[in-house]
Coordinates of C-alpha atoms in Angstrom, one line a residue:
D204 CA 33.8 44.4 44.6
P205 CA 32.4 47.3 42.7
M206 CA 31.4 44.9 39.9
V207 CA 28.9 43.4 42.3
T208 CA 27.9 46.2 44.6
Q209 CA 26.9 48.3 41.7
W210 CA 23.7 46.1 41.3
I211 CA 23.4 44.4 44.7
P212 CA 21.7 46.5 47.3
P213 CA 22.9 46.6 50.9
Q214 CA 22.2 43.6 53.1
E215 CA 19.6 45.5 55.1
V216 CA 17.6 45.9 51.9
Y217 CA 17.9 42.4 50.7
S218 CA 19.5 39.2 52.0
F219 CA 20.3 36.3 49.7
R220 CA 18.7 32.9 50.4
S221 CA 20.8 30.5 52.4
T222 CA 19.5 27.5 50.4
Q223 CA 19.7 26.8 46.7
G224 CA 17.0 25.1 44.6
S225 CA 16.8 24.3 40.9
G226 CA 16.1 27.8 39.9
A227 CA 16.3 31.4 41.1
G228 CA 13.1 31.3 43.2
Q229 CA 11.6 33.9 40.9
I230 CA 14.2 36.4 42.3
R231 CA 16.0 38.2 39.5
M232 CA 19.0 39.2 41.6
E233 CA 19.7 35.6 42.7
S234 CA 19.8 34.6 39.0
R235 CA 22.3 37.3 38.2
L236 CA 24.4 36.4 41.2
R237 CA 24.6 32.8 40.1
L238 CA 25.5 33.8 36.6
Y239 CA 28.2 36.1 37.9
Y240 CA 29.6 33.3 40.1
N241 CA 29.7 30.8 37.2
L242 CA 31.2 33.2 34.7
E243 CA 33.9 34.1 37.2
N244 CA 36.7 31.6 36.6
D245 CA 34.3 29.9 34.1
R246 CA 33.1 27.5 36.8
A247 CA 30.3 26.1 34.6
R248 CA 32.4 26.3 31.5
I249 CA 29.9 28.7 29.9
R250 CA 32.7 30.7 28.2
Q251 CA 34.4 27.6 27.0
K252 CA 31.2 26.3 25.3
V253 CA 30.5 29.6 23.7
R254 CA 34.1 29.9 22.4
H255 CA 33.8 26.4 20.9
I256 CA 30.5 27.3 19.1
L257 CA 32.1 30.4 17.7
Q258 CA 35.2 28.6 16.5
T259 CA 33.2 25.9 14.7
S260 CA 30.7 28.2 13.2
T261 CA 33.2 30.7 11.9
A262 CA 35.9 28.1 10.9
R263 CA 37.1 28.3 7.3
E264 CA 35.9 24.8 6.5
N265 CA 32.4 25.5 7.6
P266 CA 30.3 25.7 4.4
W267 CA 27.6 27.8 6.1
R268 CA 29.9 30.6 7.0
D269 CA 28.8 33.9 5.5
N270 CA 32.0 35.4 4.2
E271 CA 30.3 38.4 2.6
D272 CA 28.3 39.8 5.4
R273 CA 30.3 38.4 8.3
V274 CA 27.6 38.5 10.8
V275 CA 27.2 36.1 13.8
R276 CA 23.5 35.9 14.5
V277 CA 22.5 35.1 18.0
L278 CA 18.9 34.4 19.1
I279 CA 18.3 34.3 22.9
Y280 CA 15.1 32.7 24.0
G281 CA 13.9 33.2 27.5
S282 CA 11.2 34.4 29.9
V283 CA 11.0 37.6 31.9
A284 CA 8.4 36.1 34.2
G285 CA 10.6 34.1 36.5
G286 CA 13.9 34.9 38.1
T287 CA 16.3 32.9 36.0
G288 CA 15.7 34.4 32.5
S289 CA 14.6 37.8 33.8
G290 CA 17.7 38.3 35.8
S291 CA 20.3 36.9 33.4
F292 CA 19.2 37.7 29.8
L293 CA 20.9 41.1 29.7
P294 CA 24.3 40.1 31.1
V295 CA 24.3 37.0 28.8
A296 CA 23.5 39.2 25.8
Y297 CA 26.4 41.6 26.5
L298 CA 28.8 38.8 27.2
L299 CA 27.9 37.1 23.9
R300 CA 28.4 40.4 22.1
Q301 CA 31.8 40.8 23.6
M302 CA 32.9 37.3 22.9
I303 CA 31.9 37.6 19.2
V304 CA 33.9 40.7 19.0
D305 CA 36.9 39.0 20.7
A306 CA 36.7 36.1 18.2
G307 CA 37.5 38.6 15.5
W308 CA 35.7 37.1 12.6
G309 CA 32.6 39.3 12.3
R310 CA 30.1 41.6 14.0
P311 CA 27.4 40.4 16.4
S312 CA 23.7 40.6 15.7
L313 CA 21.5 39.7 18.7
T314 CA 17.8 39.0 18.8
A315 CA 15.8 38.4 21.9
V316 CA 12.6 36.3 22.0
L317 CA 11.1 37.0 25.5
S318 CA 8.0 35.5 26.9
L319 CA 5.9 37.9 29.0
P320 CA 4.3 37.0 32.3
T321 CA 0.9 36.8 30.6
T322 CA 1.9 33.5 29.0
F323 CA 2.4 32.0 32.5
I324 CA -0.7 33.3 34.2
N325 CA -2.5 30.0 33.9
K326 CA 0.5 28.0 35.0
V327 CA 1.4 29.6 38.3
K328 CA -0.6 29.8 41.5
P329 CA -2.6 32.9 42.0
E330 CA -0.5 34.1 45.0
L331 CA 2.6 34.1 42.7
Q332 CA 1.1 35.9 39.8
D333 CA 2.0 39.4 41.1
D334 CA 5.6 38.2 41.5
I335 CA 5.9 37.2 37.9
K336 CA 4.3 40.4 36.7
A337 CA 6.8 42.4 38.8
N338 CA 9.7 40.4 37.4
G339 CA 8.4 41.1 33.9
Y340 CA 7.9 44.8 34.5
A341 CA 11.4 45.2 36.0
A342 CA 13.1 43.2 33.2
L343 CA 11.3 45.3 30.5
K344 CA 12.1 48.5 32.3
E345 CA 15.8 47.6 32.4
L346 CA 15.7 46.5 28.8
E347 CA 13.9 49.7 27.7
H348 CA 16.4 51.8 29.7
L349 CA 19.4 50.3 28.0
T350 CA 17.8 50.3 24.6
R351 CA 16.6 53.9 24.8
R352 CA 19.8 55.3 26.3
L353 CA 22.2 53.5 23.9
G354 CA 19.9 53.3 20.9
G355 CA 21.2 56.4 19.1
Y356 CA 18.3 58.6 20.1
P357 CA 18.8 62.3 20.6
D358 CA 18.9 62.3 24.4
G359 CA 21.0 59.1 24.6
E360 CA 24.4 58.4 26.0
E361 CA 27.7 57.1 24.7
R362 CA 28.1 54.4 27.3
L363 CA 26.6 53.1 30.5
P364 CA 28.1 51.1 33.4
F365 CA 27.0 47.5 33.2
H366 CA 28.9 44.6 34.6
Y367 CA 28.6 41.4 32.5
D368 CA 32.2 40.1 32.6
P369 CA 33.2 39.1 36.1
G370 CA 36.9 39.2 36.9
T371 CA 37.8 41.6 34.1
T372 CA 40.4 44.3 34.7
S373 CA 39.6 46.1 31.5
D374 CA 37.7 49.4 32.0
D375 CA 36.0 48.9 28.6
R376 CA 34.3 45.7 29.9
R377 CA 32.8 47.6 32.8
F378 CA 30.8 49.7 30.4
I379 CA 28.4 49.0 27.5
Y380 CA 28.2 51.0 24.4
D381 CA 25.3 49.6 22.4
R382 CA 21.7 48.4 23.0
P383 CA 21.6 44.7 24.0
F384 CA 19.5 43.5 21.1
D385 CA 19.0 44.6 17.5
I386 CA 15.3 43.8 18.1
S387 CA 13.4 42.2 21.0
Y388 CA 10.4 40.1 20.2
L389 CA 7.9 40.1 23.1
I390 CA 5.7 37.0 23.2
D391 CA 2.3 37.8 24.7
Q392 CA -0.9 35.8 25.2
P393 CA -3.2 36.4 22.2
A394 CA -6.4 38.2 23.2
D395 CA -8.7 36.6 20.6
M396 CA -7.6 33.0 20.8
S397 CA -6.6 30.4 23.4
I398 CA -3.2 28.8 23.0
E399 CA -2.6 26.0 25.5
K400 CA 1.1 25.5 24.7
Y401 CA 2.3 28.8 23.6
E402 CA 5.9 27.6 23.6
H403 CA 5.1 25.3 20.8
A404 CA 3.8 28.2 18.7
V405 CA 6.9 30.2 19.5
A406 CA 9.1 27.2 18.5
D407 CA 7.3 26.9 15.2
A408 CA 7.7 30.6 14.4
S409 CA 11.3 30.5 15.5
Y410 CA 12.0 27.5 13.3
L411 CA 10.5 29.1 10.3
Q412 CA 12.3 32.4 11.1
I413 CA 15.7 30.7 11.3
F414 CA 15.6 27.9 8.8
S415 CA 13.5 29.4 6.0
P416 CA 14.0 32.4 3.6
L417 CA 12.1 34.5 6.2
L418 CA 15.5 35.4 7.9
G419 CA 16.8 37.0 4.7
A420 CA 13.4 38.8 4.2
Q421 CA 13.5 40.1 7.7
K422 CA 16.9 41.6 7.2
G423 CA 15.6 43.7 4.3
E424 CA 12.6 44.7 6.4
Y425 CA 14.9 45.8 9.2
D426 CA 16.9 48.0 6.8
N427 CA 13.7 49.6 5.6
Y428 CA 12.4 50.1 9.1
E429 CA 15.7 51.6 10.4
K430 CA 14.7 55.1 9.4
R431 CA 11.6 54.8 11.7
Q432 CA 13.8 53.9 14.6
K433 CA 15.5 57.3 14.9
Q434 CA 12.7 58.8 16.9
L435 CA 11.2 57.6 20.1
A436 CA 7.6 56.4 19.9
S437 CA 5.3 59.0 21.4
G438 CA 8.5 60.8 22.5
Y439 CA 9.2 58.3 25.2
F440 CA 9.8 54.7 24.1
S441 CA 12.4 53.0 21.9
T442 CA 11.3 51.3 18.7
H443 CA 13.4 48.2 18.7
Y444 CA 10.5 45.8 19.7
G445 CA 8.3 43.5 17.8
S446 CA 6.3 40.3 18.1
F447 CA 5.8 37.4 15.8
G448 CA 3.9 34.3 15.2
V449 CA 3.0 31.8 12.4
A450 CA 0.1 32.0 10.1
L451 CA 0.6 28.7 8.3
L452 CA -1.6 27.3 5.5
Q453 CA -0.5 23.7 4.9
L454 CA -1.4 21.3 2.1
P455 CA -0.4 17.8 3.4
R456 CA 0.4 16.6 -0.1
N457 CA 2.2 13.4 0.8
D458 CA -0.5 12.5 3.2
L459 CA -3.1 13.0 0.5
V460 CA -1.2 10.8 -1.9
R461 CA -0.9 8.1 0.8
Y462 CA -4.6 8.4 1.6
A463 CA -5.5 8.0 -2.1
S464 CA -3.1 5.0 -2.3
L465 CA -4.8 3.4 0.7
R466 CA -8.2 4.1 -0.7
Y467 CA -7.2 2.5 -4.0
V468 CA -5.7 -0.5 -2.3
A469 CA -8.9 -1.2 -0.5
R470 CA -10.9 -0.8 -3.7
A471 CA -8.4 -2.9 -5.7
F472 CA -9.1 -5.7 -3.2
R473 CA -12.8 -5.4 -3.9
E474 CA -12.6 -4.9 -7.6
Y475 CA -9.9 -7.4 -8.5
L476 CA -10.1 -10.0 -5.8
C477 CA -13.5 -9.6 -4.1
F478 CA -14.9 -8.7 -7.6
G479 CA -17.7 -6.6 -6.0
G480 CA -16.3 -3.1 -6.2
D481 CA -17.7 -0.4 -4.0
D482 CA -21.3 -1.0 -5.0
P483 CA -23.2 -2.7 -2.1
Q484 CA -25.6 -4.5 -4.5
F485 CA -22.7 -6.7 -5.7
Q486 CA -20.9 -7.2 -2.4
V487 CA -21.3 -10.6 -0.8
P488 CA -22.6 -10.4 2.8
Y489 CA -19.6 -12.3 4.2
G490 CA -20.0 -12.8 8.0
S491 CA -23.7 -12.0 8.2
P492 CA -25.5 -14.6 10.3
A493 CA -28.2 -15.2 7.6
F494 CA -25.6 -15.8 4.9
E495 CA -23.5 -18.1 7.1
R496 CA -26.5 -20.3 7.9
L497 CA -27.0 -21.2 4.2
A498 CA -25.9 -24.5 2.8
P499 CA -22.5 -24.4 1.1
D500 CA -23.9 -24.9 -2.4
E501 CA -26.3 -22.1 -1.9
K502 CA -23.6 -19.8 -0.6
N503 CA -21.5 -20.6 -3.6
R504 CA -24.4 -19.9 -5.9
I505 CA -24.9 -16.5 -4.4
I506 CA -21.2 -15.7 -4.5
D507 CA -21.0 -16.6 -8.2
Q508 CA -24.2 -14.8 -9.0
K509 CA -23.0 -11.6 -7.4
F510 CA -19.7 -11.9 -9.3
V511 CA -21.4 -12.5 -12.7
E512 CA -23.8 -9.6 -12.1
Y513 CA -20.9 -7.3 -11.2
V514 CA -18.9 -8.1 -14.3
A515 CA -22.0 -7.6 -16.5
W516 CA -22.7 -4.2 -14.8
R517 CA -19.1 -3.1 -15.3
A518 CA -19.3 -4.1 -19.0
E519 CA -22.5 -2.2 -19.3
Q520 CA -20.9 0.9 -17.8
E521 CA -18.1 0.7 -20.3
R522 CA -20.6 0.3 -23.2
K523 CA -22.5 3.4 -22.0
S524 CA -19.2 5.3 -22.0
D525 CA -18.5 4.1 -25.5
E526 CA -15.4 2.3 -24.2
R527 CA -14.5 -1.3 -24.9
G528 CA -12.5 -1.7 -21.8
V529 CA -11.2 -4.7 -19.9
F530 CA -14.6 -5.7 -18.4
T531 CA -16.1 -5.8 -21.8
A532 CA -13.5 -8.3 -22.9
I533 CA -14.1 -10.2 -19.6
Y534 CA -17.9 -10.3 -20.1
E535 CA -17.6 -11.3 -23.7
Q536 CA -15.0 -13.9 -22.8
T537 CA -12.6 -13.0 -25.5
G538 CA -8.9 -13.7 -25.4
T539 CA -5.8 -12.8 -27.4
G540 CA -6.7 -12.1 -31.0
G541 CA -10.4 -11.7 -30.1
K542 CA -10.9 -15.5 -30.0
K543 CA -13.8 -16.7 -27.8
L544 CA -12.4 -18.5 -24.7
A545 CA -15.1 -21.2 -25.0
E546 CA -14.1 -21.9 -28.6
G547 CA -10.4 -21.9 -27.7
F548 CA -10.9 -24.3 -24.8
G549 CA -13.1 -26.5 -27.0
E550 CA -10.3 -26.7 -29.5
Q551 CA -7.9 -27.7 -26.8
L552 CA -10.2 -30.4 -25.5
F553 CA -10.8 -31.7 -29.0
S554 CA -7.1 -31.9 -29.5
L555 CA -6.6 -33.9 -26.3
F556 CA -9.5 -36.2 -27.3
G557 CA -8.1 -36.6 -30.8
K558 CA -4.9 -38.0 -29.5
L559 CA -6.7 -41.2 -28.6
D560 CA -6.7 -42.1 -32.2
E561 CA -3.0 -42.2 -32.1
L562 CA -2.9 -44.2 -28.9
M563 CA -5.5 -46.8 -29.8
E564 CA -4.5 -49.7 -32.1
I565 CA -7.8 -51.5 -32.3
P566 CA -7.9 -52.6 -35.9
E567 CA -10.7 -52.3 -38.5
F568 CA -11.1 -55.7 -40.1
K569 CA -11.3 -56.4 -43.8
I570 CA -13.3 -59.1 -45.6
Q571 CA -10.1 -60.5 -47.1
E572 CA -8.9 -61.5 -43.7
I573 CA -11.3 -64.5 -43.8
S574 CA -10.6 -67.2 -46.4
E575 CA -11.8 -70.7 -47.2
G576 CA -8.5 -71.9 -45.9
N577 CA -9.1 -70.3 -42.5
P578 CA -12.9 -69.9 -42.1
S579 CA -12.9 -68.6 -38.5
I580 CA -12.8 -65.3 -36.6
S581 CA -10.9 -66.7 -33.6
R582 CA -7.7 -65.0 -34.6
Q583 CA -9.4 -61.7 -35.0
L584 CA -11.1 -61.9 -31.6
N585 CA -7.7 -62.6 -30.1
E586 CA -6.3 -59.6 -31.9
L587 CA -9.2 -57.5 -30.5
R588 CA -8.3 -58.7 -27.0
R589 CA -4.7 -57.9 -27.4
T590 CA -5.0 -54.5 -29.0
Y591 CA -7.8 -53.4 -26.6
G592 CA -5.6 -54.3 -23.6
L593 CA -2.6 -52.5 -25.1
S594 CA -4.8 -49.4 -26.0
R595 CA -6.4 -49.3 -22.6
S596 CA -3.0 -49.3 -21.0
R597 CA -1.8 -46.5 -23.2
V598 CA -5.0 -44.4 -22.8
M599 CA -6.1 -45.0 -19.2
T600 CA -2.8 -45.6 -17.5
D601 CA -0.3 -43.5 -19.4
Y602 CA -2.2 -40.7 -21.2
L603 CA -5.0 -40.1 -18.7
S604 CA -2.6 -40.2 -15.7
S605 CA -0.4 -37.5 -17.3
L606 CA -3.4 -35.3 -18.0
K607 CA -4.7 -35.7 -14.5
A608 CA -1.3 -34.7 -13.2
E609 CA -1.4 -31.6 -15.4
L610 CA -4.9 -30.8 -14.0
K611 CA -3.8 -31.3 -10.4
N612 CA -0.7 -29.2 -10.6
G613 CA -2.6 -26.5 -12.6
S614 CA -0.4 -26.5 -15.6
L615 CA -3.2 -27.6 -18.1
L616 CA -5.5 -24.7 -17.2
E617 CA -2.7 -22.3 -16.7
G618 CA -1.4 -23.1 -20.1
F619 CA -4.8 -22.3 -21.6
F620 CA -5.2 -19.1 -19.7
K621 CA -1.7 -18.0 -20.5
R622 CA -2.1 -18.8 -24.2
Y623 CA -5.1 -16.5 -24.4
D624 CA -3.9 -13.9 -21.8
V625 CA -6.8 -14.5 -19.5
N626 CA -6.8 -12.5 -16.3
P627 CA -8.2 -13.9 -13.0
I628 CA -11.5 -12.1 -13.3
A629 CA -12.1 -13.6 -16.8
Q630 CA -10.8 -17.0 -15.5
R631 CA -13.4 -17.0 -12.8
L632 CA -16.2 -16.1 -15.2
F633 CA -15.0 -18.8 -17.6
L634 CA -15.0 -21.4 -14.9
I635 CA -18.5 -20.5 -13.8
R636 CA -19.9 -20.7 -17.3
L637 CA -18.0 -23.9 -18.0
L638 CA -19.4 -25.7 -15.0
E639 CA -22.9 -24.3 -15.5
G640 CA -23.0 -25.8 -19.0
G641 CA -23.3 -29.4 -17.7
F642 CA -21.4 -32.2 -19.4
I643 CA -18.2 -30.9 -20.9
S644 CA -17.8 -32.3 -24.4
P645 CA -14.7 -32.2 -26.6
F646 CA -16.9 -31.6 -29.7
S647 CA -18.2 -28.3 -30.9
D648 CA -21.4 -30.1 -31.9
P649 CA -23.0 -31.4 -28.7
E650 CA -24.8 -34.2 -30.6
E651 CA -21.5 -35.5 -31.8
G652 CA -20.4 -36.2 -28.2
E653 CA -23.7 -37.8 -27.1
F654 CA -22.1 -41.3 -27.1
L655 CA -19.6 -40.1 -24.4
K656 CA -22.6 -39.6 -22.0
A657 CA -24.2 -43.0 -22.8
E658 CA -24.5 -45.5 -20.0
A659 CA -23.9 -48.5 -22.3
A660 CA -21.5 -51.1 -21.1
R661 CA -18.6 -52.5 -23.1
M662 CA -19.2 -55.8 -24.8
D663 CA -16.9 -58.2 -23.1
L664 CA -15.1 -60.3 -25.6
D665 CA -15.1 -63.3 -23.3
S666 CA -18.8 -63.0 -22.4
A667 CA -21.1 -65.9 -23.2
D668 CA -23.1 -63.8 -25.6
V669 CA -20.0 -62.8 -27.6
Q670 CA -18.7 -66.3 -27.5
D671 CA -22.0 -67.7 -28.6
R672 CA -22.3 -65.4 -31.6
A673 CA -18.7 -66.1 -32.5
T674 CA -19.4 -69.8 -32.4
R675 CA -22.4 -69.4 -34.7
I676 CA -20.4 -67.3 -37.1
N677 CA -17.6 -69.8 -37.2
S678 CA -20.1 -72.6 -37.8
A679 CA -21.7 -70.6 -40.7
L680 CA -18.3 -70.0 -42.2
A681 CA -17.3 -73.6 -41.9
A682 CA -20.6 -74.8 -43.4
A683 CA -20.3 -72.4 -46.3
V684 CA -16.9 -73.8 -47.1
D685 CA -17.8 -77.5 -46.7
R686 CA -20.5 -77.7 -49.3
G687 CA -21.4 -80.5 -51.7
F688 CA -20.4 -81.2 -55.4
F689 CA -23.6 -80.0 -56.8
S690 CA -23.4 -76.8 -54.8
N691 CA -20.0 -76.0 -56.3
L692 CA -21.4 -76.5 -59.8
I693 CA -24.4 -74.3 -59.2
D694 CA -22.5 -71.5 -57.2
R695 CA -18.9 -71.4 -58.4
D696 CA -18.3 -68.0 -56.5
N697 CA -19.6 -69.4 -53.2
K698 CA -21.9 -66.4 -52.6
E699 CA -23.0 -68.1 -49.4
F700 CA -19.4 -68.0 -48.0
T701 CA -19.0 -64.3 -49.1
A702 CA -22.2 -63.4 -47.2
A703 CA -21.0 -65.3 -44.2
K704 CA -17.7 -63.4 -44.3
R705 CA -19.5 -60.1 -44.5
R706 CA -21.6 -61.0 -41.5
A707 CA -18.4 -62.0 -39.6
I708 CA -16.5 -58.8 -40.5
R709 CA -19.5 -56.7 -39.6
F710 CA -19.6 -58.4 -36.2
L711 CA -15.9 -58.0 -35.6
N712 CA -16.0 -54.3 -36.5
E713 CA -19.0 -53.8 -34.3
L714 CA -17.0 -55.3 -31.5
G715 CA -14.0 -53.1 -32.5
D716 CA -16.1 -49.9 -32.6
D717 CA -17.6 -50.8 -29.2
Q718 CA -14.2 -51.4 -27.7
R719 CA -13.0 -48.1 -29.2
E720 CA -16.0 -46.1 -28.1
S721 CA -16.0 -47.7 -24.7
L722 CA -12.4 -46.8 -24.2
Q723 CA -13.1 -43.3 -25.4
R724 CA -16.0 -43.0 -23.1
D725 CA -14.1 -44.4 -20.1
F726 CA -11.3 -42.0 -20.8
W727 CA -13.4 -38.9 -21.3
R728 CA -15.6 -39.6 -18.3
S729 CA -12.6 -39.9 -16.0
F730 CA -10.9 -36.9 -17.6
Q731 CA -14.1 -34.8 -17.5
E732 CA -14.7 -35.8 -13.9
E733 CA -11.1 -34.7 -12.9
L734 CA -11.5 -31.5 -15.0
R735 CA -14.7 -30.5 -13.3
L736 CA -13.2 -31.3 -9.9
M737 CA -10.1 -29.1 -10.6
C738 CA -12.3 -26.4 -12.1
E739 CA -14.5 -26.5 -9.0
Q740 CA -11.4 -26.4 -6.8
L741 CA -10.0 -23.4 -8.7
L742 CA -13.4 -21.7 -8.5
G743 CA -13.5 -22.5 -4.8
A744 CA -10.1 -20.8 -4.5
F745 CA -11.5 -17.8 -6.3
R746 CA -14.4 -17.7 -3.8
M747 CA -12.1 -18.2 -0.8
V748 CA -9.7 -15.5 -2.2
A749 CA -12.7 -13.2 -2.5
E750 CA -13.7 -13.8 1.1
I751 CA -10.1 -13.3 2.4
A752 CA -9.8 -10.2 0.2
D753 CA -13.1 -8.9 1.6
S754 CA -11.6 -9.1 5.1
R755 CA -8.4 -7.5 3.9
A756 CA -10.4 -4.8 2.1
R757 CA -12.3 -4.1 5.4
E758 CA -8.9 -3.8 7.2
A759 CA -7.6 -1.5 4.5
E760 CA -10.7 0.6 4.7
A761 CA -10.4 0.8 8.5
A762 CA -6.7 1.7 8.1
T763 CA -7.6 4.4 5.6
E764 CA -10.2 5.9 7.8
S765 CA -7.9 5.7 10.8
F766 CA -5.2 7.5 8.7
R767 CA -7.7 10.2 7.7
K768 CA -8.7 10.7 11.3
D769 CA -5.1 10.8 12.6
P770 CA -2.4 10.9 9.9
A771 CA 0.1 12.2 12.5
A772 CA 0.2 8.6 13.8
W773 CA 2.5 7.9 10.8
P774 CA 6.0 8.9 11.5
D775 CA 6.6 10.8 8.2
S776 CA 3.2 12.5 8.1
D777 CA 3.0 16.1 6.8
V778 CA 0.3 17.2 9.2
A779 CA 0.7 18.4 12.8
Q780 CA 4.2 19.6 12.1
Y781 CA 3.2 23.0 13.5
Y782 CA 1.2 23.8 16.6
L783 CA -0.8 26.6 15.0
D784 CA -1.7 25.8 11.4
A785 CA -4.6 26.0 9.0
E786 CA -4.6 22.7 7.2
V787 CA -6.1 22.6 3.7
L788 CA -9.1 20.3 3.5
R789 CA -9.6 20.2 7.3
D790 CA -12.9 21.3 8.8
D791 CA -11.9 22.3 12.3
R792 CA -15.5 22.9 13.3
R793 CA -16.4 19.3 12.7
R794 CA -12.9 18.1 13.5
D795 CA -12.9 16.3 10.2
R796 CA -10.6 16.1 7.2
L797 CA -12.4 16.2 3.9
W798 CA -9.9 14.0 2.1
H799 CA -12.6 11.5 1.2
I800 CA -14.5 14.2 -0.7
F801 CA -11.3 15.4 -2.4
F802 CA -10.5 11.9 -3.4
R803 CA -13.9 11.3 -4.9
H804 CA -13.9 14.6 -6.9
N805 CA -10.3 15.0 -7.9
L806 CA -8.2 11.9 -7.4
D807 CA -10.5 9.0 -8.2
K808 CA -9.5 8.8 -11.8
S809 CA -8.1 6.0 -13.8
S810 CA -5.3 8.2 -15.1
F811 CA -3.8 8.4 -11.6
F812 CA -3.6 4.6 -11.1
K813 CA -1.9 2.1 -13.3
T814 CA -4.8 -0.4 -13.5
E815 CA -3.1 -2.2 -16.4
D816 CA -0.3 -3.2 -13.9
I817 CA -2.8 -4.9 -11.5
F818 CA -4.0 -7.7 -13.7
P819 CA -0.5 -9.2 -14.3
L820 CA 0.2 -9.1 -10.6
V821 CA -3.1 -10.7 -9.7
T822 CA -2.7 -13.3 -12.5
A823 CA 0.8 -14.1 -11.3
A824 CA -0.6 -14.7 -7.8
F825 CA -2.9 -17.4 -9.1
L826 CA -0.2 -19.3 -11.0
P827 CA 0.9 -22.7 -9.7
R828 CA 4.0 -22.7 -7.5
R829 CA 7.0 -25.0 -7.3
D830 CA 7.6 -26.6 -4.0
P831 CA 11.1 -26.9 -2.5
D832 CA 11.1 -30.6 -3.7
G833 CA 10.5 -29.4 -7.3
Q834 CA 6.9 -30.4 -7.4
I835 CA 4.4 -28.1 -9.1
R836 CA 1.1 -27.6 -7.4
V837 CA -1.9 -25.2 -7.3
R838 CA -1.7 -22.4 -4.8
D839 CA -4.3 -22.3 -2.1
A840 CA -6.4 -19.2 -1.3
S841 CA -4.2 -18.0 1.6
E842 CA -1.1 -18.1 -0.6
I843 CA -2.8 -16.2 -3.4

């Protein structure tokens, strides 16, 4: 077969191997023979696959078809170091050229990207290095021969015999009429830098060459360079060669934004939940052995003290910046409309306390209620017993129970905080100051509420002392009524009876006031005790939230640093997309990304973060929740 014997030497020169491996055994001739065998009768369906690619890429419905230029661009990647690529890249190139022409849609444009043996020196055994060099030299000599003889140079030829289409009977397909490639890129090992995985660098450069505007730019460069390809270089060599790589300067914008977000998340935990910010002097030493050994009350005192100092410091920073910001309002404890929270809460407590007057029916007795016809206070004492019992039931059973329920489910404090738009940081400071103030009075004047703190016991209407005094008063009233004839003549107005009535009414009203104040005192002590308990629980939740948030902040900080060290661990990261790159803000000498410095100088600005959106979110997290059974209850720290 002259199609074979043209390039296969006699058997005494070379005998083909009797065994077949996965490759060509670094023998170029064996590769070409296998290709010849598979192309003949299309045993490996190579032709079928190429025809399918051509049909789909040039189909009318293909939106990427270039109807103006009508060029089918082909890029062949391979190596000239081994046997497979070195022996087959030229027949494959001419076969593809011919099949594109046969398809009839457009003209072919072929580019070769060939890796030289130098890129494999470190990957093959020393005893095989001369073989790959020989393969590369032979392949390049053959490529140069075809390019120079058919490249349109002065001493060139019209055609050369070259068999790439086994089984053909057409004389035209036994010859070639053009150089194999428009341009051949030769990939060499760089002299001034070490590239471990050169194929990755080639892949990056190829990707950008094909799928970026570089392809169009290169076409223009080829046109401008064509005039320089009319003459042989140094009078001997063709000029259709080149090399390429990637010089990539990359700004990982999305990663920087993600890093800034992670940094801000960690800081938001510290500022809005830990309430210590990034300043160590205000951070609670959670987890330290010395801190954990302290008594609970002392730990709570330190936690609250750090928090109060932090709020004061932030307010001072705002003052120095001539900015009445959110921390100024927190420190000054002002709510909606500029009203002081302590004043607003005092008004609410006074209103709650004032409702007792509506609930208590303990009467105030008048002197007219005692007459000569009924000179006794027994009826009034019975009325005191009845009205006190009724009032106590209304106050201590109904009213107090409902208020305690509101305290326990959080609605009472929530309503107050919501009315004055109090964020959680201000809530916490309010609770600390409220509990530090000692006895919580419903009166703005502390002296006015002193009776609520008194330890006096209620006068029992059935006690021996009260009954004895009542007996004496009744006797005095009876004696003043039952007087002699001469007494009536001397004292017609019965001043003695009037004086006895006044003493009786004074005694009854003293008893009424005592019953009233005793009921007020019992109510307020019980309410204040429950209020302090719930405030302490809420404050404890703030402390626990701060401790949990400190742990979350540490986790977020660790995640942030981990991301800065290796952002490529995230699936959609911008970095490490290219093997050879120069990443902005990356110090390759220290193997460190300078994102933290960039964040501090350029991104750590309030204008980049919607801090006003944080307080409503945090506030909502502290609101009571409704259980599946419909009951409202206060959230615990883990829920918050």
